[in-house]
Coordinates of C-alpha atoms and ligand atoms in Angstrom, one line a residue:
X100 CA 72.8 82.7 113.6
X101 CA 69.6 83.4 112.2
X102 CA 69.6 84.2 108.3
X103 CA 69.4 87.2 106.8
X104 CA 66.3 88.8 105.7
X105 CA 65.8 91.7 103.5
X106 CA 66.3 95.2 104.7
X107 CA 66.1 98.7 103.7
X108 CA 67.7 101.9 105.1
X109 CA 67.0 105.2 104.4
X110 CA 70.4 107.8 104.2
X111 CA 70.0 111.1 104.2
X112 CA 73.8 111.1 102.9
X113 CA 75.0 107.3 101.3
X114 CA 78.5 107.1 100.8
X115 CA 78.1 105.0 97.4
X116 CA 79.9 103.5 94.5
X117 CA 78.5 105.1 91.3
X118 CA 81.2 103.4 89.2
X119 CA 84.0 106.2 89.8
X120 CA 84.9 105.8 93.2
X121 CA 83.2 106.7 96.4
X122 CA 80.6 109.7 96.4
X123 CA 78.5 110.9 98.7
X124 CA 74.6 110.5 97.2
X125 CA 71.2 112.4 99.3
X126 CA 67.9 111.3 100.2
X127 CA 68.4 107.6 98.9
X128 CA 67.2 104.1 100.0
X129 CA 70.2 100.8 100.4
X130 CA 68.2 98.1 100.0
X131 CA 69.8 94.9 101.1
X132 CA 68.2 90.8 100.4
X133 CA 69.9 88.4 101.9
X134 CA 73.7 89.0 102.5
X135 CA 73.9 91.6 99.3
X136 CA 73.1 95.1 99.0
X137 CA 70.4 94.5 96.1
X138 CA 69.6 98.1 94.9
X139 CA 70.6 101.4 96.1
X140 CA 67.1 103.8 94.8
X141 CA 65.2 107.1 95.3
X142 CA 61.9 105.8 95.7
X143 CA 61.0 103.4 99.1
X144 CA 61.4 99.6 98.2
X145 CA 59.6 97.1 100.4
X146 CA 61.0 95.3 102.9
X147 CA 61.1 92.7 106.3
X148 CA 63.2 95.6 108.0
X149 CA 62.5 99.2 107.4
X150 CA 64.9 102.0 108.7
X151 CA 63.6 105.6 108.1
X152 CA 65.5 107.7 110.7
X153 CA 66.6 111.3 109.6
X154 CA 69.5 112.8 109.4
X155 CA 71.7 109.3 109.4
X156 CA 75.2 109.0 106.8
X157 CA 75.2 105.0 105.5
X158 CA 78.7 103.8 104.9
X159 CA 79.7 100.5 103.7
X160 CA 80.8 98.6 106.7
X161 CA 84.2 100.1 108.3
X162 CA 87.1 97.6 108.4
X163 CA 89.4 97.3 111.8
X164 CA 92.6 94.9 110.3
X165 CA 94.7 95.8 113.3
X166 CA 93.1 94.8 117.2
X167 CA 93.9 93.4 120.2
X168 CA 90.8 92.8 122.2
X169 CA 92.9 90.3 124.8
X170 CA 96.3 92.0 125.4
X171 CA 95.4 95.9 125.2
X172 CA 92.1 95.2 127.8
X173 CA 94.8 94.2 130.4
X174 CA 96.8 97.5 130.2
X175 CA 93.8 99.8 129.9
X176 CA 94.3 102.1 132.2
X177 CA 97.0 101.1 133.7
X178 CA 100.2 102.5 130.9
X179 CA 98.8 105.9 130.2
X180 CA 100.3 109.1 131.5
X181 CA 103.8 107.3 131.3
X182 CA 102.1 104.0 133.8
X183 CA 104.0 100.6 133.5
X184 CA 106.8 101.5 131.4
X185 CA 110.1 101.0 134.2
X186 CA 111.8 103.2 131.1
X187 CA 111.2 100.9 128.4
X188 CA 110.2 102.1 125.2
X189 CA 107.7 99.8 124.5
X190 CA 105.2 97.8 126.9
X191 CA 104.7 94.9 124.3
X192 CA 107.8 92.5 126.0
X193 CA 107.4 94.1 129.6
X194 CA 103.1 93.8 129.3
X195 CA 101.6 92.9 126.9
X196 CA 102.4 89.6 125.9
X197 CA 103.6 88.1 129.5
X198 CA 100.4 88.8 131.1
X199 CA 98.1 87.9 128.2
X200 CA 99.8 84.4 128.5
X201 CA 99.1 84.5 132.4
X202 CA 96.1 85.6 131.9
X203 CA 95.5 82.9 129.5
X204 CA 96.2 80.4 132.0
X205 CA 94.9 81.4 134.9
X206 CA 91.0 82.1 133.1
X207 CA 88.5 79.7 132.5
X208 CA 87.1 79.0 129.2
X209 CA 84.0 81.1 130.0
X210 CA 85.9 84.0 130.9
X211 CA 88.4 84.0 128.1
X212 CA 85.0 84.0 126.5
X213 CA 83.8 86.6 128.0
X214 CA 87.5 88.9 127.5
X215 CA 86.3 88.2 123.6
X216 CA 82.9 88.9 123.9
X217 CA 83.7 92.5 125.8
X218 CA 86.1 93.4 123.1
X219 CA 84.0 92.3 119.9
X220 CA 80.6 94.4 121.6
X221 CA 82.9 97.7 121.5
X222 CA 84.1 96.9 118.3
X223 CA 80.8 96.9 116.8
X224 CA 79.4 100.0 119.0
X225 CA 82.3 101.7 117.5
X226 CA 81.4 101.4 113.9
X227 CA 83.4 98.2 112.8
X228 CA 82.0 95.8 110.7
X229 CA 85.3 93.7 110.2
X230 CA 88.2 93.1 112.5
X231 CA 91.1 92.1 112.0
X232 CA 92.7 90.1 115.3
X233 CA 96.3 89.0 116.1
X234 CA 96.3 87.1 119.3
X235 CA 97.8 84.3 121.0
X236 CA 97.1 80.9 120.0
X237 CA 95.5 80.1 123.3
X238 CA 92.5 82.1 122.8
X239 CA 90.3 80.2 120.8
X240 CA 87.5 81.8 122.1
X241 CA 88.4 85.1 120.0
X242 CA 86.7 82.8 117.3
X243 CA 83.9 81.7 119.2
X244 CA 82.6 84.9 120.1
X245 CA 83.4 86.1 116.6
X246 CA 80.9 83.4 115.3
X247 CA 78.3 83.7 117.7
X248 CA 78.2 88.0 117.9
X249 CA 78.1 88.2 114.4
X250 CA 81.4 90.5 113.2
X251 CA 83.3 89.7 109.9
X252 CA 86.4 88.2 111.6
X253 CA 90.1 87.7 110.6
X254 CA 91.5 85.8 113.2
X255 CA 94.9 85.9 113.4
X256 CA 96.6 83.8 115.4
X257 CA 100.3 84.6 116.1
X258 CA 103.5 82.0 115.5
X259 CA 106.6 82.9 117.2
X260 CA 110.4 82.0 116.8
X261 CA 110.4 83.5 120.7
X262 CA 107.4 83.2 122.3
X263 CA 109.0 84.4 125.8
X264 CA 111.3 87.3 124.9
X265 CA 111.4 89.8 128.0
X266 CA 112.8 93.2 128.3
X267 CA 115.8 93.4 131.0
X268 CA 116.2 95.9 133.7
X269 CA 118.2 97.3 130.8
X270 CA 114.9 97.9 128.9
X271 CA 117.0 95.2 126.6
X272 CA 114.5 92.3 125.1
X273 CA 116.3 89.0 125.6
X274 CA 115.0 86.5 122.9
X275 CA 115.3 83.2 124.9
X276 CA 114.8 79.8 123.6
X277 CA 112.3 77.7 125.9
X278 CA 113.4 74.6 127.3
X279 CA 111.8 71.8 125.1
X280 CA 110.1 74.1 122.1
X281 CA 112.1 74.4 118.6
X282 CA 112.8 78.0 117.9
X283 CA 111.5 77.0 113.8
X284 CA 108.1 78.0 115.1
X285 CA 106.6 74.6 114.0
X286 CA 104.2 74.4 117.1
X287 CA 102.8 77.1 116.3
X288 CA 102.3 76.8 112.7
X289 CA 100.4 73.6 113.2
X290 CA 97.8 75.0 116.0
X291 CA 97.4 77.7 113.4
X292 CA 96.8 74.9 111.2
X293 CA 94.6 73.4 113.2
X294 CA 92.7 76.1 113.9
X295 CA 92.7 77.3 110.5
X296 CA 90.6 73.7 109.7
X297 CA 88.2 74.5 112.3
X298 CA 87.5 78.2 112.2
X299 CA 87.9 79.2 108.5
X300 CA 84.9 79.7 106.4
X301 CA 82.9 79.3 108.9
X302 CA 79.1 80.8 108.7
X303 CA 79.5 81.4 104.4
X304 CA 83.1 82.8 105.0
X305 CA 82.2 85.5 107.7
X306 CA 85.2 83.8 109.6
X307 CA 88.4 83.5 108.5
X308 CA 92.1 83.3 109.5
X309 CA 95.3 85.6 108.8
X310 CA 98.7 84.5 109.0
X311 CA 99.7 86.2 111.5
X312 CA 104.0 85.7 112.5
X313 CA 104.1 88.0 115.3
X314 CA 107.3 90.9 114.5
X315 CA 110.5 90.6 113.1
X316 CA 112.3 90.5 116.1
X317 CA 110.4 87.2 117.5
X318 CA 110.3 85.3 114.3
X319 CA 113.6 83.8 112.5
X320 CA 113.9 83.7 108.6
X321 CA 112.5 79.9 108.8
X322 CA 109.5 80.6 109.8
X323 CA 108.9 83.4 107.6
X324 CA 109.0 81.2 104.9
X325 CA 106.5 78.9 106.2
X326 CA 104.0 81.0 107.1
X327 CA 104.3 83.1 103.6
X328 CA 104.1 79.8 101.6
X329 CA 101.3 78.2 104.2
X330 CA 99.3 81.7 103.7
X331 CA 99.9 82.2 99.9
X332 CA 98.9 78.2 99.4
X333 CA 95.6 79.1 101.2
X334 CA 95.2 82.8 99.8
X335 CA 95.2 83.7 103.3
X336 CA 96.3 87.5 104.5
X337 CA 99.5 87.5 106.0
X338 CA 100.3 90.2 108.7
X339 CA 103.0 91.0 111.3
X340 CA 103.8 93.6 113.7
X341 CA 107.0 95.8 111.8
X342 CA 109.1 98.6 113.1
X343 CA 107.3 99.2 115.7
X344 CA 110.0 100.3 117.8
X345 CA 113.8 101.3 117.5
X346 CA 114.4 98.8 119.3
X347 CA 113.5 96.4 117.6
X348 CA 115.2 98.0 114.4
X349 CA 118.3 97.5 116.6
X350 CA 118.0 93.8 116.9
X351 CA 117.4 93.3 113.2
X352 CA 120.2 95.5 112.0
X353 CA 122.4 92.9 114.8
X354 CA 121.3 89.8 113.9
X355 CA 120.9 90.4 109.3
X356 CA 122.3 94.0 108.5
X357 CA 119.5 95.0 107.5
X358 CA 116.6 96.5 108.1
X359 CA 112.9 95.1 109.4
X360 CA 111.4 95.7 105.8
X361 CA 114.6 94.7 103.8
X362 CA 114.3 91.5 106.5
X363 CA 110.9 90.8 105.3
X364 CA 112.0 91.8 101.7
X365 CA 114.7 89.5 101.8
X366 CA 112.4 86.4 102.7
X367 CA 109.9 87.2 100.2
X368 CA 107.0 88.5 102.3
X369 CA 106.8 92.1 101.5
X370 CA 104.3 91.7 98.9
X371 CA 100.5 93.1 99.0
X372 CA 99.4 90.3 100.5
X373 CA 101.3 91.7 103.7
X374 CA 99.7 93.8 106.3
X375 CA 102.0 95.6 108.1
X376 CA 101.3 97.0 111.4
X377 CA 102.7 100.5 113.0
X378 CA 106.4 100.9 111.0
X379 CA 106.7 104.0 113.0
X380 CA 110.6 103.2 113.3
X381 CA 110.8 102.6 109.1
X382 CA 113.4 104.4 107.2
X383 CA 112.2 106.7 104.5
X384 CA 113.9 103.9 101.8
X385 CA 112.2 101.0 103.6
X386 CA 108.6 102.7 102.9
X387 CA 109.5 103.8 99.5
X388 CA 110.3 99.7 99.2
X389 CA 106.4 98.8 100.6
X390 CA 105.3 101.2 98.3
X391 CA 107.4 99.7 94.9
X392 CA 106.2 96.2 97.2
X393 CA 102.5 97.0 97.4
X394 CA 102.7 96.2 100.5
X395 CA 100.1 97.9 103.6
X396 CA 100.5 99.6 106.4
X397 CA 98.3 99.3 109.2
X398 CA 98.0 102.8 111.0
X399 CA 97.2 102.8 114.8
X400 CA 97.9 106.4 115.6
X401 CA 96.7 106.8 119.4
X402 CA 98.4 103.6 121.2
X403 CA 101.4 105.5 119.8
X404 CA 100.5 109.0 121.3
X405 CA 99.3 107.9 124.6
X406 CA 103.3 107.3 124.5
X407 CA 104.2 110.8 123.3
X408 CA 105.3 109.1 120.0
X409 CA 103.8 110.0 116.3
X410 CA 102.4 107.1 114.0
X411 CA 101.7 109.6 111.0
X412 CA 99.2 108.2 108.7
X413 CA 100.2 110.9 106.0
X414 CA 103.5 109.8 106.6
X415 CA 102.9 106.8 105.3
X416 CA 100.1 107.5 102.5
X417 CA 102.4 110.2 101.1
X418 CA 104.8 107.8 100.7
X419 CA 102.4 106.6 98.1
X420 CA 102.3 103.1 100.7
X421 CA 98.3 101.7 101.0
X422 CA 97.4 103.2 104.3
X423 CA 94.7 102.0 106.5
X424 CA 93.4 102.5 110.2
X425 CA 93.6 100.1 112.8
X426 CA 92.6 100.1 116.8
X427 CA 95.6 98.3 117.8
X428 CA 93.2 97.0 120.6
X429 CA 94.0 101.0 123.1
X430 CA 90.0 101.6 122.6
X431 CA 88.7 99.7 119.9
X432 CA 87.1 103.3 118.9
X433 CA 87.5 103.1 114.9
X434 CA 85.8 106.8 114.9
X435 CA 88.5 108.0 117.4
X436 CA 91.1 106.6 115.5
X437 CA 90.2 108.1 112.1
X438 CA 90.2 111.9 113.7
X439 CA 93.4 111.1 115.3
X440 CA 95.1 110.0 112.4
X441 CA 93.8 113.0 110.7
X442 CA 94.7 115.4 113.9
X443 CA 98.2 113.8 114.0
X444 CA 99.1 114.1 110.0
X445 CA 98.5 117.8 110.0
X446 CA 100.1 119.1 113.8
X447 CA 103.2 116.8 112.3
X448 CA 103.5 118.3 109.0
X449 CA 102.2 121.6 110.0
X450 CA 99.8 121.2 107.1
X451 CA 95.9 121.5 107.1
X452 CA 95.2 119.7 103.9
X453 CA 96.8 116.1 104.4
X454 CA 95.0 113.7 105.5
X455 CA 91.6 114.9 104.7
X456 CA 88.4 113.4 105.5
X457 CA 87.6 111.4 102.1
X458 CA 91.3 109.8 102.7
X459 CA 90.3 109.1 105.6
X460 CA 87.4 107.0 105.6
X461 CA 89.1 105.3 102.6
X462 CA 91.9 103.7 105.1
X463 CA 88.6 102.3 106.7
X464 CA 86.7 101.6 103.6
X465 CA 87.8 100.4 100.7
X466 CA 91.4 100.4 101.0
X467 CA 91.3 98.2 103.5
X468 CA 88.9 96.2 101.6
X469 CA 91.7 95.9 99.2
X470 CA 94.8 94.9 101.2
X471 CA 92.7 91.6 101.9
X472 CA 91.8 91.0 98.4
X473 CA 87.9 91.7 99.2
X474 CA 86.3 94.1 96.4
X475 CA 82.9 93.2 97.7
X476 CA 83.7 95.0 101.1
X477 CA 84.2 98.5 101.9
X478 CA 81.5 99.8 99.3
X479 CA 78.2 100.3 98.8
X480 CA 76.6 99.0 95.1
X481 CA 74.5 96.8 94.2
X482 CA 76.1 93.2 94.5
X483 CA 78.7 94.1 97.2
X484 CA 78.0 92.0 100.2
X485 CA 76.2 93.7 102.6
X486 CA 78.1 95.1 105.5
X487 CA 77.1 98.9 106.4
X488 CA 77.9 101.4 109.3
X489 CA 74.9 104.1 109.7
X490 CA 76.0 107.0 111.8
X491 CA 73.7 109.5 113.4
X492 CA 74.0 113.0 112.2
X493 CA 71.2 114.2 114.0
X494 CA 73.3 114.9 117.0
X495 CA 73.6 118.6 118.0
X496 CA 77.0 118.4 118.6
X497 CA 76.8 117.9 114.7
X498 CA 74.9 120.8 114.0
X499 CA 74.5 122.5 111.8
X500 CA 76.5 120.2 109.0
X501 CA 77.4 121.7 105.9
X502 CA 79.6 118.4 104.7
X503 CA 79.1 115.0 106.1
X504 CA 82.8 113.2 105.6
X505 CA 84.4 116.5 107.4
X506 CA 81.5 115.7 110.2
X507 CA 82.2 112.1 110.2
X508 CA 86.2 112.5 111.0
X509 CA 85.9 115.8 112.6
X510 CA 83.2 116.2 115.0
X511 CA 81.7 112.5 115.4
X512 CA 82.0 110.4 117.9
X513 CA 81.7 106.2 119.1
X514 CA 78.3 107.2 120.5
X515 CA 77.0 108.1 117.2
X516 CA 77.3 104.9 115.9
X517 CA 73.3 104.0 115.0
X518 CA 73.8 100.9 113.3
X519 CA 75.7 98.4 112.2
X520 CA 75.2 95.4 109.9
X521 CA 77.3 92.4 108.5
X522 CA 76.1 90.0 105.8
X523 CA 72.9 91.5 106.2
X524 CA 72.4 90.6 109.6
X525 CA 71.6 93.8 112.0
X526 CA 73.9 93.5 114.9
X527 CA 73.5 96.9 116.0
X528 CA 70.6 99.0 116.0
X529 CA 69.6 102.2 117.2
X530 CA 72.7 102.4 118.7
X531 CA 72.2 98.9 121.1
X532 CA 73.9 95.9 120.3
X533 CA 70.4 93.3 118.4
X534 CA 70.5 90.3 120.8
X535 CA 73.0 90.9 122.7
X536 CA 72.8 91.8 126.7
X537 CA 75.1 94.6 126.8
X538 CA 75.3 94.6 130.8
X539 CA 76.0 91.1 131.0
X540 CA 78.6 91.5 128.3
X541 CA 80.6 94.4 130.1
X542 CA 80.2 92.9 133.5
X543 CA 81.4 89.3 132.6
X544 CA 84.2 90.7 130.2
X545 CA 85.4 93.0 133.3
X546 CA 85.0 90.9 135.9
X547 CA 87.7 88.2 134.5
X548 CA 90.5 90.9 133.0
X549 CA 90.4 91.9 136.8
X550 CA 91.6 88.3 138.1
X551 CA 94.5 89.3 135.6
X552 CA 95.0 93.1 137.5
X553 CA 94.8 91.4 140.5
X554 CA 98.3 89.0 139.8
X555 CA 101.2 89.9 142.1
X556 CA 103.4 90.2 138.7
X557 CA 100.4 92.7 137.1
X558 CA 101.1 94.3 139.8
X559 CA 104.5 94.6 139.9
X560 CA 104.2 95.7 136.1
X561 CA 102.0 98.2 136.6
X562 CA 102.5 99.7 140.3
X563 CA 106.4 100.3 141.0
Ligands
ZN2044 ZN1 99.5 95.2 117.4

C-alpha cells in the first residue's frame, strides 16, 4: 500500500488523552505524520491532507476483536425471526461451521476473496479500525484482503479437537473423530503455524495472528496447552468462543466436572492474555474467576437477541470483568452494537444509568486496546499510532446535540461513519471507502455467498 503521508483533521469534539483518561476536547486540530498522531493543537498545522468538515467527533480508531465476516454472511438472513434453527439452541454446529467448510470448498480462490473483501468494506464503513477475526483455516484470503484493504487485522485462525461436531435431530452436538485426523489438534496448530510465518507482521505489524482454539466443547485439554504455550512463546492474543450456550456448559460439566471457565482455568489459559467471546451461559463464580483472572470478555449483544437471548454487557463489566464489544460477524455494524449493548444492559437490569455512553465507547476504545496488550491503540495523543474513526455529527437526525458520547451511542448510526484511518493511511473518506470500488466489492462478495445459499444442504438448513 502506498505510505503514509501527513494529515490533519479538524474535530469539532476530539475524544483525546490529556494524561487522565479519555475526555472530550472542542474545536481542535489531530495532526497525524506518518503512521503517528504527531500533535493534537488549536491552531491549523500544515499538512498533505487537510480535513475541515464541521460538526465531525474524532475518535481514536474503534476496535472489532470478535467477527466473522465468512460464517455469519452465509446465515444473513436466513436465521432471523426464529429461521434455520430445527429447535436447536444454537446455529453454530447445525450452520455455521458446516457450511462455511462447504462453502470453503466449493469457492474459488477469487471468490473466497471476494467473501473477505465484502466483509472487511463493511467493517470499515461501520467505524472499525481493527478487527479481530476467528475463521477457518481454509480462508487464507481473510489475510489477503486484510493486507490489501488496509484494516488493522488479527487473524485468527481456529484449531479444533472436533472439527465436524454436528447437532442431532436431538439438537444434541456429537463430537466425532474424523477418519484419519488426530483429535490433539496438531494439524491445525501447524497451518496456524504456517500461516502465522507468512501473515504476521506483515505491512509494519498492521497484520497479525491470534490464537484462536475454537470453544471448549471442540478443543480437548491437549490442545489447550499447545496453543496457550505456542501463543504466550510468540506474545500472541489467545481467544476462544466460551459459554456460549448451555449446551455446551452441559458437555463440559460431562466430560471434567467443571465448568467452561474452571475448564480453561484448570489448563492455564484464563489469564489476560485471553479473549473470551459471548459467556452468556457463565455462572456468576466463573465471571467473578475472569475478573480475579484478568481475563476479557468479548460482548456481541445482538447475534444473541436476534435469538430472543440476552448477552448483557453490564453483566459482565459489573462483574468488574474487562468488557469490550464485538460484531460476532450478524452485521459487522460496530455503532449498532455499541447502542445495543447499552439498550440491552438497562431493559435487563431495569436500570437507566448502566452501561453509559463513556463505558461504552471504552469497550471499543481503549479497553480493547488493552486486552491485546496495544497502549498505542484506542487513544488519541501524540505518539499513539494513528488509527482514528471521524463520525459526522452534522446529521439532522443528530440535532440539536447537547453531548456528543450520548449522540454517538444513542442516536448515531453506520451511515455516519465519515472517515476512517489506520496507520495513517485514509481508507475511508467522506463516508466512501479511498480506493476501493464499493459496487464491485458488494457485487463480487454477494455473488459467491449465493453459490453457498444455493447448496441443496443450505437449503435444507435453512428452508424446512
Ligand atoms: Zn464468534
Amino acid at each position: 500500500m502506498k505510505a503514509p503521508t501527513s494529515t490533519a483533521i479538524f474535530g469539532t469534539w476530539v475524544l483525546a488523552d490529556a494524561g487522565g483518561g479519555p475526555e472530550v476536547l472542542r474545536d481542535r486540530w489531530v495532526l497525524v505524520e506518518g503512521r503517528r498522531i504527531a500533535a493534537i493543537t488549536v491552531d491549523r498545522p500544515s499538512a498533505e491532507t487537510i480535513l475541515d468538515a464541521p460538526g465531525r467527533f474524532v475518535l481514536p480508531g474503534l476496535l472489532d476483536l470478535h467477527n466473522h465476516g465468512f460464517s455469519e454472511a452465509v446465515a444473513r438472513t436466513h436465521t432471523e425471526d426464529g429461521g434455520g434453527r430445527h429447535k436447536v439452541e444454537s446455529i453454530v454446529y447445525t450452520v455455521l461451521l458446516p457450511l462455511t467448510r462447504r462453502g470453503i470448498d466449493l469457492l474459488t480462490h477469487e471468490e473466497r476473496l471476494a467473501v473477505a473483501r465484502l466483509s472487511i468494506l463493511q467493517l470499515l464503513k461501520g467505524g472499525a479500525a481493527t478487527v479481530m477475526e476467528p475463521f477457518r483455516n481454509g480462508i487464507p484470503e481473510m489475510f489477503e484482503a486484510a493486507e490489501e484493504m488496509g484494516i488493522r487485522f488479527y487473524g485468527a485462525p481456529y484449531l479444533f479437537s472436533t472439527a465436524n461436531a454436528k447437532a442431532g435431530a436431538d439438537g444434541r452436538v456429537a463430537y466425532a473423530a474424523e477418519a484419519g485426523r488426530s483429535d490433539d489438534g496438531s494439524a491445525d496448530l501447524a497451518a496456524w503455524n504456517s500461516l502465522h510465518e507468512k501473515w504476521n507482521g506483515r505491512d509494519e505489524g498492521r497484520i497479525r495472528l491470534a490464537m484462536s482454539p475454537h470453544a471448549t466443547d471442540t478443543c480437548g485439554p491437549e490442545l489447550l496447552r499447545a496453543c496457550a504455550a505456542r501463543a504466550r512463546e510468540l506474545h500472541a492474543p489467545i481467544t476462544i468462543h466460551l459459554a456460549q450456550s448451555a449446551g455446551e456448559v452441559e458437555t463440559i460439566r460431562s466430560r471434567y466436572n467443571k465448568t467452561p471457565a474452571e475448564y480453561l482455568d484448570s489448563l492455564g489459559l484464563l489469564a489476560p492474555d485471553l479473549l473470551a467471546a459471548h459467556c452468556i451461559a457463565s455462572s456468576d463464580s466463573d465471571l467473578a474467576l475472569m475478573a480475579a483472572r484478568g481475563t476479557t470478555v468479548l460482548n456481541c449483544p445482538r447475534v444473541f437477541a436476534r435469538t430472543g437471548k440476552r448477552a448483557v454487557f453490564s453483566r459482565f463489566a459489573g462483574a468488574g470483568v474487562r468488557t469490550a464489544i464485538g460484531t460476532d460477524g450478524y452485521n459487522l455494524d460496530l455503532l449498532g452494537e455499541m447502542n445495543a449493548a447499552a439498550m440491552i444492559s438497562k431493559v435487563v437490569e431495569e436500570r437507566g444509568d448502566v452501561a453509559n455512553a463513556p463505558e461504552i465507547i471504552d469497550a471499543v476504545t481503549r479497553t480493547p486496546a488493552a486486552a491485546i496488550a496495544r497502549p498505542d491503540l484506542g487513544t488519541i495523543r501524540p505518539g499513539a499510532t494513528a488509527d482514528l474513526t471521524v463520525v459526522d455529527l452534522t446529521h439532522p437526525h443528530l440535532q440539536p446535540l447537547h453531548d456528543p458520547r450520548r449522540a454517538l451511542v444513542w442516536l448515531a448510526n453506520r451511515a455516519d461513519i465519515d472517515a476512517v484511518m489506520v496507520d495513517g493511511r485514509l481508507l475511508l473518506a467522506g463516508g466512501r471507502a479511498a480506493n476501493i470500488d464499493e459496487n464491485a466489492v458488494t457485487t463480487a462478495g454477494t455473488a459467491a455467498i449465493r453459490r453457498i445459499w444455493d447448496l441443496p444442504e443450505a437449503q435444507a438448513a435453512f428452508n424446512s
